[in-house]
Amino acid sequence: MPTPVKFASHASEWLQDVSPPAHHCCCCCAMQFTGKHTFFGKTATMLQAADGIGHLAQMLLQIMIVLVAISAALCVAILIFLIAYGKEAFGVALQFVVVVLVASVPIAIEVVCTATLALGSRQLSAHGAIVTRLASIEEMAGMNMLCSDKTGTLTLNKMVIQDDCPIYTAGITRDDVLTAAALAAKWKEPPRDALDTLVLQNSGLDVSQLNVYEQLEFVPFDPTVKRTEATLKGPDGKVFKTTKGAPHIILQLVQVDAEDISKRVHWKVHELGTRGIRSLAVARTDDEGRWRMLGILTFLDPPRPDTKETIEQAMEYGVDVKMITGDHAVIAKETARALGLGVDIQEAGGLPSLDADGKIPKDLGKKYGAMIIAADGFAQVFPEHKYLIVEALRQEGFAVGMTGDGVNDAPALKRADVGIAVSG
């Protein structure tokens, strides 16, 4: 049976029904971009762009041009001297000058540089660094601007529960909240989702102590419900329920001191949100079957142990560090604050985009350079934004390094003078 389909050449156009009128069901789709005009297509196009000439190649070229020009001038002077004052025949003088010219041209300069850089690459491999472009070794030595992705590069890319745990029931501790959260999961099975992984594997909780409880019923996480729930029997034989999930969802269940707790929880969640910290609410029923709010588990993606020290060393060497992330601005600012970076994190709204044909705007550095240089970083960006930020800084005369761990960082890594791919 043919399936009725609706299509539109552009999202803003009216959908035209091309299905037989006899059918009552239809499948609607609106296609706005295809191929190289999609986000994935733009990323692939940027990866295929020409690399251009690096700083080292430009430097060697300039040295060779200067040396050849000096050699040519000296050879002309020698030729004139030999003919005018040395009374040599023109042919003999020309032969001598050609020999001098050939000997003075630094033909082996690239061979020597390549051999030297190869030795440096071998030394770097002993430290776990794999060099794919030899010229980047020398260019890294002259780098004065480093752009870095956040998640997986500056941070561990792993959510970790923090020590801060607001309590809303008297006599309850942080360990009690963690235990209740773990009971609202299948602790004897591999974690089913990110929240279960967070509580069971990344909290430091001894899961074996939960075996004294018997899980009678379990409701897994549902995006529409936004919480998990379990019915359990304790070692004393009492049956109770426990749940974990989004704070505003859990608050709808609370029956004890609901109004007062609701105000306190909303204020705390907002305060945590302004610092980029995420929250997970945990509740449990009492002996009368009423839901009580136990507390809020706070978690975030922490920085790598050596990130702050590395940034400080880079700054000591005169390298300015900018964070460029696709994460939310408040999370980026909190991470920047923790790492000692500036907190002037701009959103992607004022950043440039590629032209319709996928090319870099001609006035990129002139138009956006000052704004990009002044900012400490950028949040909520796409791969093309990272790519254009790097290019704008290069056009402003910076030797730019870019470091990242994801596919979305690949175009910027390739465009930078020094692209540093790290293990996320």
XYZ file of C-alpha atoms in Angstrom:
424
model
C 0.000 0.000 0.000
C 1.539 3.367 -0.942
C 2.376 5.648 1.944
C 1.151 9.247 1.663
C 3.994 11.724 1.855
C 4.182 15.458 2.257
C 7.220 17.456 1.219
C 8.479 21.002 1.142
C 11.382 22.464 -0.753
C 11.991 24.827 2.157
C 10.838 24.726 5.764
C 8.895 27.981 5.408
C 6.863 26.808 2.398
C 3.451 25.239 2.690
C 3.563 21.466 2.664
C 1.958 20.067 -0.439
C 0.058 16.794 -0.182
C 1.051 14.369 -2.923
C -0.670 11.337 -1.404
C -3.794 9.594 -2.654
C -6.875 11.195 -1.061
C -8.250 7.831 0.027
C -5.696 7.383 2.837
C -6.173 8.932 6.266
C -2.635 8.659 7.637
C 0.363 10.517 6.345
C 4.056 10.946 7.034
C 5.276 14.536 6.985
C 8.851 15.656 6.524
C 10.436 19.014 5.784
C 13.894 19.051 4.271
C 15.722 22.360 4.510
C 19.362 21.524 3.722
C 21.145 18.631 2.039
C 24.710 17.610 1.262
C 27.405 20.160 1.956
C 24.855 22.640 3.319
C 24.092 20.506 6.401
C 26.168 20.730 9.589
C 27.890 17.421 8.804
C 28.417 18.529 5.214
C 29.981 21.806 6.311
C 32.329 19.916 8.637
C 33.441 17.650 5.790
C 33.910 20.643 3.486
C 36.072 22.441 6.035
C 38.239 19.329 6.438
C 38.850 19.289 2.687
C 39.946 22.923 2.588
C 43.530 23.671 1.627
C 45.984 23.909 4.506
C 47.946 26.848 3.103
C 51.588 27.617 3.848
C 52.664 27.322 7.470
C 54.802 29.798 9.388
C 57.913 27.630 9.114
C 57.558 27.245 5.334
C 57.026 31.004 4.976
C 60.091 31.700 7.099
C 62.290 29.325 5.087
C 60.994 30.801 1.834
C 61.777 34.342 2.991
C 65.288 33.276 4.092
C 65.951 31.645 0.734
C 64.687 34.685 -1.213
C 66.912 37.038 0.809
C 69.983 34.785 0.448
C 69.430 34.295 -3.284
C 68.977 38.051 -3.773
C 72.205 38.798 -1.884
C 74.028 36.068 -3.806
C 72.759 37.387 -7.123
C 73.862 40.942 -6.253
C 77.311 39.770 -5.195
C 77.695 37.626 -8.312
C 76.845 40.596 -10.546
C 79.419 42.662 -8.691
C 82.010 39.885 -9.056
C 81.266 39.568 -12.777
C 81.739 43.296 -13.330
C 84.954 43.311 -11.290
C 86.468 40.360 -13.180
C 85.703 41.865 -16.564
C 86.493 45.514 -15.789
C 89.472 45.186 -13.460
C 90.627 41.597 -13.775
C 90.675 41.732 -17.555
C 89.228 38.224 -17.637
C 87.421 36.969 -20.692
C 83.617 37.121 -20.405
C 83.242 33.346 -20.711
C 85.788 32.616 -17.978
C 84.279 35.248 -15.666
C 80.754 33.927 -16.254
C 81.808 30.360 -15.434
C 83.320 31.517 -12.140
C 80.228 33.553 -11.242
C 77.879 30.632 -11.965
C 79.919 28.371 -9.678
C 79.769 30.981 -6.906
C 76.004 31.465 -7.396
C 75.235 27.743 -7.247
C 77.420 27.321 -4.157
C 75.749 30.228 -2.357
C 72.123 29.095 -2.859
C 70.980 27.248 0.342
C 69.590 24.218 -1.463
C 69.977 21.913 1.532
C 68.172 24.176 4.023
C 64.892 22.197 3.865
C 66.718 18.865 4.096
C 68.573 20.000 7.215
C 65.373 21.381 8.796
C 63.448 18.186 8.049
C 66.188 15.999 9.535
C 66.329 18.176 12.648
C 62.541 18.106 13.092
C 62.518 14.332 12.607
C 64.907 13.991 15.543
C 62.597 16.218 17.590
C 59.623 14.067 16.596
C 61.440 10.997 17.872
C 62.046 12.666 21.236
C 58.382 13.716 21.492
C 57.248 10.148 20.809
C 59.014 9.107 24.019
C 56.521 11.373 25.856
C 53.482 9.847 24.140
C 53.066 12.540 21.462
C 52.533 11.438 17.856
C 53.674 14.063 15.327
C 51.863 13.895 11.976
C 53.253 17.156 10.550
C 56.916 17.861 11.268
C 56.593 21.610 10.747
C 54.194 21.803 13.702
C 57.098 21.131 16.098
C 58.787 24.398 15.167
C 55.478 26.251 14.906
C 54.480 25.112 18.398
C 57.629 26.770 19.717
C 56.411 30.074 18.277
C 52.745 29.635 19.248
C 51.272 32.622 21.109
C 47.549 31.755 21.081
C 45.972 28.473 22.190
C 42.299 27.699 21.601
C 40.954 24.714 23.494
C 37.788 22.666 23.519
C 36.324 22.092 27.001
C 34.603 18.729 27.300
C 37.113 15.897 27.203
C 40.048 18.267 26.713
C 40.096 20.612 29.684
C 37.724 18.311 31.574
C 37.467 14.546 32.093
C 34.259 14.165 30.037
C 32.867 12.214 32.974
C 30.178 13.421 35.347
C 31.287 13.202 38.990
C 29.113 13.735 42.056
C 30.279 16.664 44.163
C 30.545 16.897 47.956
C 27.875 19.607 48.081
C 24.594 17.819 48.900
C 21.704 19.982 50.221
C 19.594 18.001 52.747
C 15.847 18.561 53.250
C 14.965 15.883 55.823
C 16.246 15.972 59.396
C 18.689 13.221 60.350
C 19.607 12.412 56.754
C 23.233 12.454 55.578
C 24.842 12.612 52.141
C 25.500 8.860 52.301
C 21.794 8.272 52.956
C 20.907 10.303 49.868
C 23.427 8.360 47.771
C 22.059 5.051 49.050
C 18.471 6.049 48.233
C 19.540 7.144 44.749
C 21.335 3.844 44.165
C 18.282 1.880 45.370
C 16.293 3.630 42.627
C 18.367 1.699 40.068
C 19.142 -1.884 39.105
C 22.351 -1.997 41.128
C 22.983 -5.700 40.396
C 22.979 -5.067 36.639
C 25.106 -2.849 34.394
C 23.930 0.793 34.497
C 21.102 1.483 32.073
C 21.610 5.204 31.590
C 23.873 8.126 32.475
C 22.167 8.764 35.827
C 22.571 5.146 36.950
C 26.227 5.249 35.868
C 26.713 8.449 37.833
C 25.252 7.038 41.054
C 26.515 3.454 40.888
C 30.001 3.904 39.428
C 31.124 7.521 39.856
C 29.931 8.283 43.399
C 32.314 6.141 45.450
C 29.379 4.249 46.973
C 29.941 0.631 48.039
C 27.181 -1.030 46.017
C 27.554 -4.358 47.835
C 25.914 -2.871 50.939
C 22.653 -2.555 48.979
C 22.233 -6.335 48.782
C 20.443 -6.341 52.142
C 17.480 -4.770 50.297
C 15.100 -6.693 48.044
C 13.881 -4.820 44.981
C 10.227 -5.686 44.426
C 9.501 -3.395 41.477
C 11.472 -1.018 39.275
C 10.385 1.704 36.853
C 13.289 2.681 34.532
C 14.023 6.196 33.361
C 11.558 7.595 30.853
C 12.211 10.929 29.094
C 8.578 11.880 29.542
C 8.584 11.069 33.288
C 12.203 12.181 33.897
C 12.771 9.959 36.926
C 13.327 6.366 38.040
C 11.441 4.642 40.848
C 11.879 1.440 42.818
C 9.807 -0.402 45.398
C 11.954 -2.181 47.995
C 11.802 -4.296 51.123
C 14.344 -3.406 53.772
C 16.206 -5.776 56.108
C 13.545 -4.983 58.762
C 10.779 -6.177 56.421
C 9.327 -2.707 55.775
C 8.334 -1.846 52.213
C 9.093 1.607 50.848
C 9.680 3.462 47.596
C 12.591 5.584 46.447
C 12.989 7.771 43.381
C 15.561 10.006 41.709
C 15.185 12.483 38.857
C 14.784 16.087 37.813
C 14.149 18.332 40.869
C 10.964 19.919 39.520
C 9.552 16.450 38.802
C 10.413 15.037 42.227
C 8.878 18.102 43.907
C 5.515 17.141 42.414
C 5.608 13.943 44.505
C 6.628 15.519 47.836
C 3.846 15.455 50.432
C 5.678 16.529 53.598
C 6.386 20.275 53.958
C 5.861 20.537 50.209
C 5.476 24.337 49.965
C 8.498 25.229 52.071
C 10.736 22.596 50.472
C 9.612 23.619 46.982
C 10.823 27.194 47.549
C 14.138 26.063 48.997
C 14.764 23.532 46.227
C 13.907 25.970 43.425
C 16.256 28.584 44.891
C 19.065 26.047 45.300
C 18.688 24.605 41.795
C 18.784 28.118 40.320
C 21.870 28.995 42.369
C 23.611 25.800 41.245
C 22.607 26.460 37.641
C 24.252 29.883 37.626
C 27.499 28.111 38.535
C 27.048 25.472 35.857
C 26.401 22.675 38.360
C 23.681 20.136 37.574
C 21.400 18.585 40.161
C 19.588 15.302 40.807
C 16.798 15.183 43.379
C 16.217 12.104 45.560
C 13.039 11.268 47.533
C 11.727 8.355 49.606
C 8.459 7.358 51.196
C 8.156 7.251 54.989
C 6.397 4.677 57.170
C 3.049 6.259 56.264
C 3.730 6.061 52.521
C 4.234 9.824 52.094
C 6.983 11.093 49.833
C 9.746 13.050 51.569
C 12.476 15.031 49.801
C 15.799 13.646 51.062
C 18.264 15.869 49.264
C 19.903 16.977 46.015
C 22.978 15.350 44.538
C 25.157 17.836 42.648
C 27.431 16.814 39.805
C 29.546 18.264 37.026
C 32.290 17.360 34.573
C 35.459 18.175 36.562
C 38.694 19.507 35.040
C 41.559 17.096 34.400
C 44.012 16.990 37.319
C 46.806 18.668 35.350
C 44.735 21.176 33.338
C 45.108 24.192 35.612
C 48.866 23.719 35.976
C 49.257 23.333 32.208
C 47.310 26.537 31.547
C 49.384 28.446 34.100
C 52.608 27.251 32.462
C 51.324 28.234 29.020
C 50.502 31.719 30.250
C 53.948 32.035 31.831
C 55.438 31.342 28.397
C 53.317 34.092 26.845
C 50.610 31.899 25.331
C 47.068 33.273 25.659
C 44.466 30.533 26.251
C 40.853 30.720 25.038
C 38.118 28.177 25.742
C 35.847 27.315 22.798
C 33.025 24.930 23.675
C 29.629 23.835 22.486
C 28.414 23.595 26.086
C 26.196 26.165 27.816
C 27.694 29.532 28.733
C 27.142 29.197 32.505
C 28.931 25.835 32.551
C 31.766 27.272 30.477
C 32.131 30.225 32.864
C 32.241 27.969 35.921
C 34.896 25.779 34.291
C 36.898 28.864 33.280
C 36.698 30.202 36.835
C 37.910 26.889 38.268
C 40.854 26.804 35.852
C 41.942 30.391 36.404
C 40.860 31.553 32.936
C 38.955 34.760 32.250
C 35.177 34.510 32.578
C 34.291 36.814 29.670
C 32.715 33.929 27.758
C 30.725 35.058 24.729
C 27.915 33.100 23.073
C 27.898 32.172 19.396
C 25.365 34.838 18.394
C 27.964 37.403 17.373
C 30.331 34.990 15.614
C 30.752 34.809 11.817
C 29.546 32.019 9.544
C 30.852 30.561 6.330
C 29.672 32.095 3.072
C 26.899 30.426 1.098
C 29.505 28.641 -1.032
C 31.309 27.362 2.058
C 34.241 29.777 1.785
C 35.807 31.897 4.525
C 34.568 35.544 4.551
C 37.203 37.829 3.046
C 36.913 40.419 5.837
C 36.948 37.832 8.634
C 39.989 39.065 10.570
C 39.311 42.747 9.963
C 35.648 42.542 11.003
C 35.745 40.031 13.864
C 39.398 39.921 14.953
C 39.194 42.555 17.694
C 36.069 40.993 19.240
C 37.562 37.486 19.223
C 40.863 38.670 20.712
C 39.088 40.576 23.508
C 36.933 37.593 24.606
C 38.216 34.950 27.026
C 36.282 32.217 25.253
C 33.117 31.214 23.437
C 30.219 28.889 24.317
C 27.415 27.147 22.415
C 29.462 27.132 19.212
C 29.358 24.808 16.185
C 32.361 23.320 14.336
C 32.343 26.116 11.747
C 32.567 28.708 14.533
C 35.685 27.044 15.951
C 37.132 26.894 12.442
C 36.490 30.589 11.779
C 37.736 31.705 15.214
C 41.062 30.010 14.505
C 41.255 31.532 11.023
C 40.380 35.040 12.292
C 43.184 34.850 14.860
C 45.609 33.647 12.169
C 44.638 36.582 9.956
C 45.383 38.894 12.869
C 48.962 37.611 12.944
C 48.789 35.063 15.770
C 50.496 31.681 15.659
C 47.428 29.695 16.691
C 47.247 26.293 18.338
C 44.023 24.331 18.682
C 43.419 21.342 20.936
C 40.370 19.084 21.075
C 39.212 15.492 21.337
C 36.098 15.223 19.152
C 35.115 15.069 15.491
C 33.580 18.534 15.835
C 37.073 19.887 16.599
C 38.671 18.355 13.482
C 38.207 21.331 11.086
C 39.704 23.787 13.597
C 42.553 21.382 14.388
C 43.430 21.187 10.707
C 43.162 24.940 10.143
C 45.345 25.895 13.126
C 49.085 26.323 12.808
C 49.415 23.649 15.499
C 46.580 21.108 15.817
C 46.778 19.011 19.002
C 44.352 16.095 19.160
C 44.018 14.618 22.644
C 42.438 11.467 23.989
C 39.021 12.336 25.436
